[in-house]
XYZ file of C-alpha atoms in Angstrom:
548
model
C 0.000 0.000 0.000
C 1.210 3.532 -0.781
C 2.467 5.469 2.252
C 3.338 9.122 2.676
C 6.724 10.021 4.167
C 5.933 11.349 7.647
C 3.082 12.209 9.945
C 4.064 14.755 12.587
C 1.665 14.299 15.475
C 0.919 15.182 19.083
C 1.608 18.879 18.650
C -0.332 22.134 18.824
C 0.231 23.457 15.316
C -0.742 27.086 14.792
C -1.063 26.968 11.028
C -1.562 30.710 10.249
C -4.229 29.500 7.811
C -7.604 31.096 8.682
C -9.427 28.138 7.121
C -7.821 25.671 9.571
C -6.056 27.739 12.277
C -4.992 24.899 14.594
C -4.074 21.250 14.038
C -2.640 18.292 15.928
C -1.357 16.218 12.970
C 0.366 17.127 9.721
C 1.173 14.679 6.918
C 4.134 15.230 4.596
C 5.063 13.716 1.259
C 8.008 14.794 -0.896
C 8.657 17.841 1.241
C 5.134 19.253 1.103
C 2.075 19.071 3.324
C -0.568 16.681 1.993
C -3.086 16.752 4.830
C -3.958 17.860 8.362
C -5.898 16.169 11.154
C -8.858 14.226 9.710
C -7.327 14.249 6.231
C -4.860 11.686 7.597
C -7.368 9.173 8.957
C -6.482 5.784 7.495
C -3.324 7.135 5.807
C -0.128 5.094 6.162
C 3.199 6.818 6.730
C 6.778 5.555 6.637
C 7.455 7.453 9.854
C 5.379 8.847 12.681
C 7.090 11.610 14.642
C 5.718 12.485 18.079
C 6.382 16.157 18.900
C 5.633 15.729 22.581
C 2.636 18.036 22.795
C 4.723 21.112 21.969
C 3.581 24.299 20.271
C 4.600 24.513 16.591
C 4.043 26.968 13.759
C 5.370 27.648 10.252
C 9.142 27.958 10.292
C 10.472 31.422 11.015
C 11.222 33.354 7.837
C 13.791 36.082 8.466
C 13.098 38.589 5.711
C 16.260 40.607 6.293
C 19.506 39.254 7.670
C 23.061 39.378 6.405
C 23.805 35.698 6.037
C 27.330 36.072 4.664
C 28.093 38.784 7.210
C 26.798 36.631 10.066
C 28.991 33.744 8.948
C 32.016 36.010 8.711
C 31.349 37.508 12.138
C 31.033 34.073 13.722
C 34.594 33.502 12.489
C 35.935 36.756 14.022
C 36.674 38.381 17.385
C 33.417 38.818 19.295
C 33.219 42.413 20.594
C 29.522 42.525 21.444
C 28.679 44.076 24.822
C 27.943 40.640 26.276
C 31.497 39.540 25.397
C 33.465 42.787 25.722
C 31.479 44.984 28.130
C 34.249 47.558 28.672
C 36.753 49.370 26.484
C 39.604 47.714 28.369
C 38.170 44.253 27.616
C 37.784 45.176 23.951
C 41.437 46.173 23.760
C 42.464 42.988 25.590
C 40.659 40.916 22.950
C 42.351 42.808 20.103
C 45.750 42.463 21.777
C 45.233 38.697 22.154
C 44.181 38.424 18.514
C 47.353 40.277 17.499
C 49.404 37.769 19.477
C 47.859 34.752 17.751
C 47.307 36.090 14.210
C 50.076 35.517 11.633
C 52.224 38.592 10.986
C 50.659 41.174 8.708
C 47.243 39.471 8.554
C 43.965 41.265 9.267
C 42.489 41.332 12.753
C 38.721 41.412 12.364
C 36.220 42.019 15.126
C 32.519 42.785 15.246
C 29.618 43.966 17.344
C 30.944 46.807 19.531
C 28.537 49.486 20.732
C 29.881 52.898 21.714
C 27.073 53.457 24.203
C 27.994 50.448 26.333
C 31.723 51.228 26.007
C 31.404 54.930 26.811
C 32.807 55.931 23.405
C 34.408 54.631 20.242
C 37.687 52.680 20.238
C 40.605 54.846 19.102
C 42.934 54.411 16.145
C 45.949 55.439 18.240
C 45.327 52.658 20.774
C 44.789 50.065 18.042
C 48.091 51.164 16.486
C 49.878 50.619 19.786
C 48.506 47.130 20.478
C 48.214 45.596 16.986
C 51.786 45.846 15.725
C 51.965 45.404 11.941
C 48.439 43.972 11.718
C 45.705 45.905 9.919
C 42.667 46.101 12.236
C 39.006 46.391 11.270
C 36.395 46.232 14.030
C 32.772 46.545 12.969
C 30.144 48.541 14.844
C 26.949 46.715 15.852
C 25.030 48.716 13.209
C 27.253 47.336 10.402
C 27.358 50.918 9.090
C 30.514 52.004 10.860
C 33.863 50.569 11.916
C 37.057 51.600 13.633
C 40.326 50.845 11.851
C 44.009 51.447 12.546
C 46.618 53.281 10.495
C 47.793 50.118 8.708
C 44.222 49.449 7.554
C 43.935 53.026 6.301
C 47.131 52.577 4.272
C 45.970 49.320 2.704
C 42.737 51.069 1.731
C 44.668 53.825 -0.061
C 44.492 56.482 2.670
C 48.155 57.414 3.073
C 47.094 60.441 5.099
C 43.669 59.805 6.677
C 43.937 63.118 8.526
C 43.300 64.892 5.219
C 41.921 62.264 2.812
C 38.272 61.262 2.472
C 34.880 62.831 3.024
C 34.883 64.154 6.625
C 31.341 62.824 7.129
C 32.645 59.304 6.398
C 36.240 59.483 7.736
C 35.709 61.018 11.158
C 38.273 63.442 12.570
C 38.703 65.296 15.839
C 40.870 68.409 15.848
C 42.025 67.486 12.360
C 43.154 63.959 13.283
C 41.409 60.799 12.026
C 40.042 58.875 14.995
C 39.808 55.611 13.058
C 36.018 55.776 12.823
C 34.754 55.296 9.259
C 31.137 55.158 8.121
C 28.890 53.736 5.430
C 30.455 53.588 1.932
C 34.024 53.889 3.230
C 33.276 51.258 5.882
C 31.762 48.901 3.282
C 34.719 49.263 0.918
C 37.301 48.508 3.592
C 35.180 45.678 5.013
C 35.084 44.003 1.582
C 38.865 44.272 1.330
C 39.418 42.916 4.848
C 37.083 39.985 4.240
C 38.907 38.678 1.160
C 39.629 35.103 2.143
C 39.920 31.788 0.318
C 36.913 29.801 -0.924
C 37.236 27.163 1.790
C 36.963 29.859 4.468
C 33.992 31.487 2.743
C 32.179 28.148 2.556
C 32.987 27.445 6.204
C 31.486 30.810 7.139
C 28.279 30.011 5.248
C 28.137 26.692 7.091
C 28.509 28.504 10.443
C 25.647 30.849 9.567
C 23.464 27.953 8.419
C 23.936 25.926 11.594
C 23.459 28.976 13.802
C 20.207 30.085 12.154
C 18.743 26.577 12.008
C 19.154 26.391 15.776
C 17.072 29.593 15.989
C 14.179 28.082 14.033
C 14.855 29.941 10.784
C 13.703 27.843 7.839
C 13.996 30.644 5.253
C 16.473 33.507 5.266
C 16.827 36.465 2.930
C 20.430 37.587 2.483
C 20.056 41.365 2.469
C 22.857 42.329 0.127
C 24.558 39.545 -1.825
C 27.798 40.216 -3.661
C 30.081 43.102 -4.564
C 31.379 44.607 -7.760
C 34.855 43.704 -9.026
C 36.407 46.431 -6.884
C 34.831 45.104 -3.700
C 32.135 47.765 -3.461
C 29.037 46.305 -1.857
C 28.016 44.585 1.357
C 28.429 40.951 0.334
C 31.659 38.989 0.362
C 32.795 38.586 -3.255
C 31.758 39.291 -6.878
C 30.895 35.577 -7.071
C 28.661 35.294 -4.009
C 25.696 33.638 -5.733
C 27.934 30.913 -7.133
C 29.402 30.507 -3.656
C 25.919 29.957 -2.201
C 25.223 27.453 -4.975
C 28.363 25.515 -4.068
C 27.407 25.540 -0.385
C 24.024 23.989 -1.188
C 25.592 21.421 -3.495
C 27.990 20.395 -0.729
C 25.175 20.062 1.818
C 26.392 22.940 3.983
C 23.050 24.805 4.046
C 19.723 23.074 4.712
C 17.204 25.906 4.867
C 15.750 28.000 2.063
C 17.672 31.038 0.895
C 16.505 34.116 -0.991
C 19.388 36.261 -2.206
C 19.153 40.035 -2.670
C 21.886 41.090 -5.131
C 23.446 44.312 -3.932
C 23.111 47.272 -6.272
C 26.879 47.712 -6.675
C 27.006 44.309 -8.370
C 24.590 45.466 -11.092
C 26.205 46.536 -14.343
C 25.212 47.879 -17.735
C 23.859 45.169 -20.026
C 23.932 47.389 -23.071
C 21.072 47.548 -25.551
C 18.424 44.965 -24.704
C 16.139 45.628 -27.658
C 15.330 48.379 -30.109
C 13.126 50.105 -27.550
C 15.211 49.317 -24.418
C 18.623 50.868 -25.030
C 19.997 50.335 -21.552
C 19.582 47.913 -18.654
C 21.118 46.606 -15.455
C 21.955 42.964 -14.684
C 24.190 40.744 -12.568
C 26.865 38.053 -12.854
C 27.800 36.991 -9.309
C 28.866 33.490 -10.280
C 25.558 32.308 -11.712
C 25.997 28.995 -13.482
C 24.251 25.795 -14.551
C 21.962 24.341 -11.901
C 20.984 27.539 -10.106
C 17.442 27.758 -8.763
C 14.880 25.345 -7.382
C 12.919 25.318 -4.157
C 15.935 25.916 -1.884
C 17.777 28.876 -3.439
C 16.361 31.785 -5.410
C 16.954 35.435 -6.279
C 14.713 38.030 -4.680
C 14.763 41.818 -4.976
C 17.907 43.816 -5.481
C 19.158 45.644 -2.393
C 20.358 49.227 -2.192
C 21.403 51.284 0.834
C 20.422 54.955 0.862
C 21.621 56.035 4.301
C 23.202 54.792 7.495
C 21.837 53.947 10.935
C 20.664 55.831 13.995
C 23.393 54.548 16.302
C 26.136 55.638 13.908
C 24.354 59.013 13.502
C 24.259 58.460 9.748
C 20.556 57.798 9.059
C 19.394 60.691 6.839
C 16.911 62.894 8.735
C 14.706 65.858 7.935
C 15.628 67.446 11.264
C 19.003 67.134 13.017
C 19.771 64.558 15.672
C 18.730 65.666 19.141
C 22.209 64.733 20.353
C 24.050 66.513 17.503
C 22.351 69.689 16.354
C 24.496 70.091 13.235
C 24.063 66.551 11.927
C 21.242 65.259 9.715
C 23.048 62.064 8.649
C 24.456 60.796 5.376
C 22.816 60.087 2.009
C 24.782 57.656 -0.128
C 23.561 58.520 -3.642
C 22.718 61.414 -5.893
C 18.888 61.526 -5.610
C 18.339 62.076 -9.339
C 20.722 59.267 -10.285
C 18.959 57.001 -7.817
C 15.547 57.906 -9.259
C 16.734 57.169 -12.814
C 18.262 53.800 -11.898
C 15.192 52.728 -9.914
C 13.009 53.441 -12.956
C 15.251 51.299 -15.196
C 15.317 48.381 -12.787
C 11.570 48.597 -12.166
C 10.945 48.627 -15.931
C 12.983 45.444 -16.299
C 10.974 43.608 -13.655
C 13.275 43.849 -10.670
C 11.679 44.182 -7.283
C 13.676 46.359 -4.947
C 14.529 46.337 -1.257
C 15.616 49.853 -0.346
C 17.429 50.459 2.944
C 15.921 53.731 4.174
C 16.064 54.487 7.893
C 15.884 58.269 8.227
C 12.615 59.997 7.302
C 14.349 62.031 4.599
C 15.670 58.849 2.970
C 12.219 57.269 3.148
C 10.754 60.223 1.233
C 13.458 60.024 -1.458
C 12.846 56.288 -1.852
C 9.092 56.805 -2.187
C 9.591 59.564 -4.751
C 11.748 57.226 -6.862
C 9.366 54.246 -6.673
C 6.326 56.390 -7.453
C 8.153 57.906 -10.417
C 9.023 54.418 -11.703
C 5.394 53.310 -11.454
C 4.209 56.419 -13.313
C 6.649 55.768 -16.140
C 6.229 51.973 -16.284
C 3.096 50.768 -14.482
C 3.500 47.259 -13.080
C 0.949 45.384 -10.986
C 1.679 44.047 -7.488
C 5.451 44.567 -7.510
C 5.702 44.622 -3.690
C 8.773 46.797 -3.655
C 10.144 46.973 -0.126
C 11.462 49.624 2.212
C 13.883 47.976 4.592
C 13.712 49.347 8.157
C 11.652 52.582 7.726
C 13.250 53.782 10.927
C 11.282 57.029 11.020
C 7.949 57.865 9.394
C 4.978 60.048 10.302
C 1.343 59.060 9.737
C 1.184 60.620 6.273
C 4.260 58.664 5.195
C 2.845 55.414 6.595
C -0.345 55.921 4.590
C 1.678 56.799 1.490
C 3.686 53.564 1.779
C 0.520 51.497 2.129
C -1.232 53.296 -0.751
C 1.771 52.596 -2.991
C 1.589 48.860 -2.236
C 5.074 48.943 -0.760
C 6.055 46.519 2.012
C 7.596 48.109 5.105
C 10.101 45.919 6.951
C 10.826 47.139 10.515
C 12.837 45.090 13.028
C 11.601 44.145 16.487
C 15.124 42.953 17.236
C 16.259 46.563 17.727
C 13.838 47.442 20.507
C 15.580 46.085 23.601
C 19.232 46.820 22.902
C 18.895 50.029 20.860
C 15.640 51.594 21.996
C 17.113 53.769 24.737
C 19.671 55.158 22.312
C 16.873 56.101 19.889
C 15.302 58.249 22.608
C 18.668 59.841 23.321
C 19.645 60.409 19.677
C 16.250 61.393 18.234
C 14.467 62.904 21.220
C 11.369 61.580 22.919
C 8.739 62.167 20.208
C 10.704 60.762 17.278
C 12.277 58.013 19.379
C 8.920 56.585 20.414
C 7.847 56.136 16.784
C 11.094 54.572 15.612
C 10.531 51.433 13.514
C 6.738 51.667 13.544
C 4.834 48.384 13.390
C 1.328 48.873 14.726
C 0.857 51.894 12.460
C 1.100 49.542 9.467
C -0.604 46.412 10.809
C -3.518 48.282 12.378
C -4.161 49.944 9.006
C -4.427 46.504 7.403
C -0.941 46.282 5.893
C 1.148 43.108 5.918
C 4.653 43.421 7.364
C 7.359 40.742 7.540
C 9.525 39.678 10.459
C 13.282 40.043 10.460
C 16.321 40.671 12.649
C 18.895 42.459 10.455
C 21.429 40.127 12.084
C 24.276 40.454 12.817
C 23.331 44.113 13.433
C 21.045 42.689 16.133
C 20.600 39.249 17.711
C 19.661 36.665 15.085
C 17.072 35.067 17.389
C 13.505 35.490 16.030
C 12.122 35.040 19.555
C 13.939 38.198 20.684
C 12.554 40.030 17.661
C 9.035 38.695 18.281
C 9.215 39.910 21.874
C 10.327 43.322 20.659
C 7.362 43.518 18.296
C 4.962 42.655 21.126
C 6.424 44.744 23.967
C 8.564 47.394 22.221
C 10.288 47.636 25.588
C 13.828 48.976 25.846
C 16.526 47.742 28.216
C 15.739 50.788 30.356
C 12.058 49.853 30.603
C 10.641 52.440 28.192
C 7.946 51.483 25.679
C 8.552 52.915 22.219
C 4.983 53.823 21.368
C 2.099 52.011 23.034
C 0.114 51.997 19.776
C 3.020 50.464 17.862
C 2.905 47.211 19.831
C 1.570 44.079 18.160
C -0.325 41.171 19.639
C 1.428 37.808 19.818
C -0.656 36.575 16.881
C 0.161 39.659 14.806
C 3.881 39.246 15.473
C 3.846 35.519 14.686
C 1.912 36.184 11.480
C 4.561 38.709 10.450
C 7.375 36.182 10.968
C 5.578 33.508 8.943
C 2.936 34.616 6.458
C 4.124 38.242 6.413
C 7.649 37.343 5.364
C 6.362 34.924 2.721
C 4.107 37.692 1.396
C 6.993 40.162 1.256
C 8.980 37.595 -0.754
C 5.997 36.897 -3.054
C 6.151 33.251 -1.952
C 2.927 32.999 0.050
C 1.741 30.314 -2.398
C 4.300 27.860 -0.977
C 5.463 29.341 2.355
C 4.142 31.057 5.451
C 1.224 28.810 6.445
C 0.830 25.132 7.255
C -1.659 24.105 4.605
C -2.007 21.441 1.932
C 0.425 22.032 -0.913
C 2.794 24.244 1.113
C 6.352 23.314 2.031
C 6.527 21.417 5.321
C 8.708 24.018 7.057
C 7.977 23.977 10.791
C 9.488 25.257 14.012
C 8.705 23.481 17.295
C 9.083 25.571 20.471
C 9.551 24.673 24.108
C 6.374 26.547 24.975
C 3.470 28.473 23.522
C 4.249 32.218 23.088
C 0.612 32.940 23.995
C 1.044 31.305 27.416
C 4.064 33.232 28.713
C 4.473 36.827 29.815
C 5.339 38.982 26.790
C 8.656 39.971 28.388
C 9.554 36.275 28.603
C 9.025 35.252 24.978
C 12.791 35.347 24.421
C 13.205 32.680 27.124
C 11.450 30.086 24.976
C 13.732 27.802 23.006
C 13.621 25.944 19.714
C 13.088 22.203 20.073
C 13.123 21.234 16.379
C 13.553 22.997 13.068
C 11.947 21.080 10.194
C 12.589 21.972 6.546
C 10.700 20.155 3.828
C 9.536 17.550 6.323
C 13.090 16.720 7.445
C 14.298 17.543 10.958
C 17.375 19.705 10.382
C 17.876 20.785 13.996
C 16.915 18.914 17.146
C 17.794 20.372 20.543
C 17.548 16.898 22.060
C 20.387 15.655 19.877
């Protein structure tokens, strides 16, 4: 008699499907769901898997994380506040790395936060403790770094005290402190991260194992690849081919959606008699790319920086720095023209826009593209939308654009938003309720490694919006547990235009499931992060099991 592959049973499945919201049994054949509950009466299965009465839901879909960056960081010196809580400890870790790193090789660190350290690390100190090593230590925002003199020289800055845009190469009293931001940071990061293929594949494997243990069954790499000069936020000009190799070698077992970074786009020349110019990508694409595990999503472009690096582009200056409105990375007219070309050619876009001024520029460009070349249901995305008033929220929704805020920022960064932006703007940073309560669909994401990669921390942030200091960033911006879970499952699938196969546990969908130690509805909202992942199931196969 014919038998399906597996019946997962004895669980409380929250399906996110309004037609069948809860289930206790799910049947899987060839990676997809073929029935729930009574559909399975009398059905034989090769395996019955008892999930011990646990809560389960569609696998977490992180709609914006830096997969290659996470893997690289997991292979570097950990300078997060939990690991290096003081400036002295940070310097101790760099000094130890200098002692054990081969002469002349890069020392790479990640995750420091100037607010917990009481300031930024200093170039002069790094020079004194690192010897002949170039040093690059990345800020938690991923939009700034501190480097030493040797790193400056390798990057072509023979005299950093006079070379470079002073908004990107920071100086005090005419002397470069070592702090670099945004495009300069990205360029030097790409140079520092040039390693051999075996190391790059190992880093992808680290990221895959780490995210599977957090219940992530689909990730979206928010900025894949660089151009040939290393400009971009990926690892190499061949990043897509590198991902393909990792899947072929069995190093990654969850679904990946890659966002090619804009710098990797190049002129394709004349496409037809009526399309004289277009943008496209290389990035190592070759025979065999595609399928249900790896695909290309929207292109990614970064317009401004981040709040904590004081480089998000604002309409009004930072409350903590009256002369600073942030940094915009492109010529607005050039950006508008390129967006129209890419939109015409069918690309969806994921535009990093944090400051309210950047959000307006992004909306102007997308609206212009739609006027010139109307396209139905594109679901262009604004990544982050760190600051937006009610009129802007309604404009985003009316345009059919998906807003992608991060609950992961609330706890660790929320107090700094109040300090940097002032009380009124700080309490509406990364609005969520404003979109959901108007009927819009938003995804769930972490922006890891700029924030903890754990979806449960991000879910808690979406529900409580509570900072480490106990403040709530906008009572009306909080979501219910169900609204937050829907964002991390169906919402992310919708943002990726994959809701036909992902995001709910229903017949015909991929059997991607996360099993938790408890039900998020049954714990205090401030304790959601204390739940743990028991199993992560991708295509009906258990890819992570805490018990093993």
